[in-house]
Amino acid sequence: MKKVTIIGDIHGRDTWRKIVEDNPDSDLYIFVGDYLDSFDVDAMTQIHNFRDIIAFRKENPDKVVTLIGNHDFHYTSACIGSYSGYKHNIYYNVHLELDALIKDGTLLIAHQIENFLFTHAGVTKSFCADWDIDTNDLVNSLNDYLIYKPNCFNFRAGKNRSAYGDDIIQGPLWVRPNSLIEDCLDYIHVVGHTQKMLITQVLDENNDYGYILVDTLIGNQYLELIFDENQKTEINIKKIS
């Protein structure tokens, strides 16, 4: 049996500490990104909180996965433009640090367990086709692209001309749930990026593909997955105590 704890978009909040404290038996903690950019937490507090998460990851490299979100990516050298919440003082403090964390493999685009694919926003067939992503080695391909072809993760204007990212060509930092479910690769995508009060599941009738949305720290919810030896998965919605 393997217990996995998934923590939604941080945006400067330190509630992740309580989640970790309440789940000492977790085999793996997965952060879905967006450590930075907050409208109610000051910039330096956000930065220190982010560095504490990275320290937690480096102290527990086999037990912690730190994915990158769009609100982190837009402070990197690869990003073209800036988006909501961007703060110049955060950029000056963390952009070189973020670049280094990408190059050393601390910040990732994707992680996979069985048929569950963990990214910030999800992965569409159209994105993979446009960028020749190797879908037979999807996770390694996506994570390599973050290092060697990071420009592919920039925001793109698709046929919908959606400033919100609601288009099937958008990448795994930007695509929105409606477009993801229209064109997703055949996984259960565990994603953040689109804030909700409650964890939302949109899955096909056989639970073979779809998404679980976990950008719900504002509602004090996080996700727990229990994987057993028979490849059955228990999905538990948890409340921060």
Short mmCIF file of C-alpha atoms in Angstrom, two decimals, residues 1 114 227-233:
data_model
loop_
_atom_site.label_atom_id
_atom_site.label_comp_id
_atom_site.label_asym_id
_atom_site.label_seq_id
_atom_site.Cartn_x
_atom_site.Cartn_y
_atom_site.Cartn_z
CA MET A 1 0.00 0.00 0.00
CA GLU A 114 -0.02 4.17 -12.33
CA PHE A 227 -2.62 2.78 -3.99
CA ASP A 228 -2.79 -0.94 -3.17
CA GLU A 229 -0.96 -3.94 -4.58
CA ASN A 230 -3.96 -4.83 -6.80
CA GLN A 231 -3.74 -1.51 -8.66
CA LYS A 232 -6.87 -0.25 -6.98
CA THR A 233 -6.86 3.34 -5.81
#
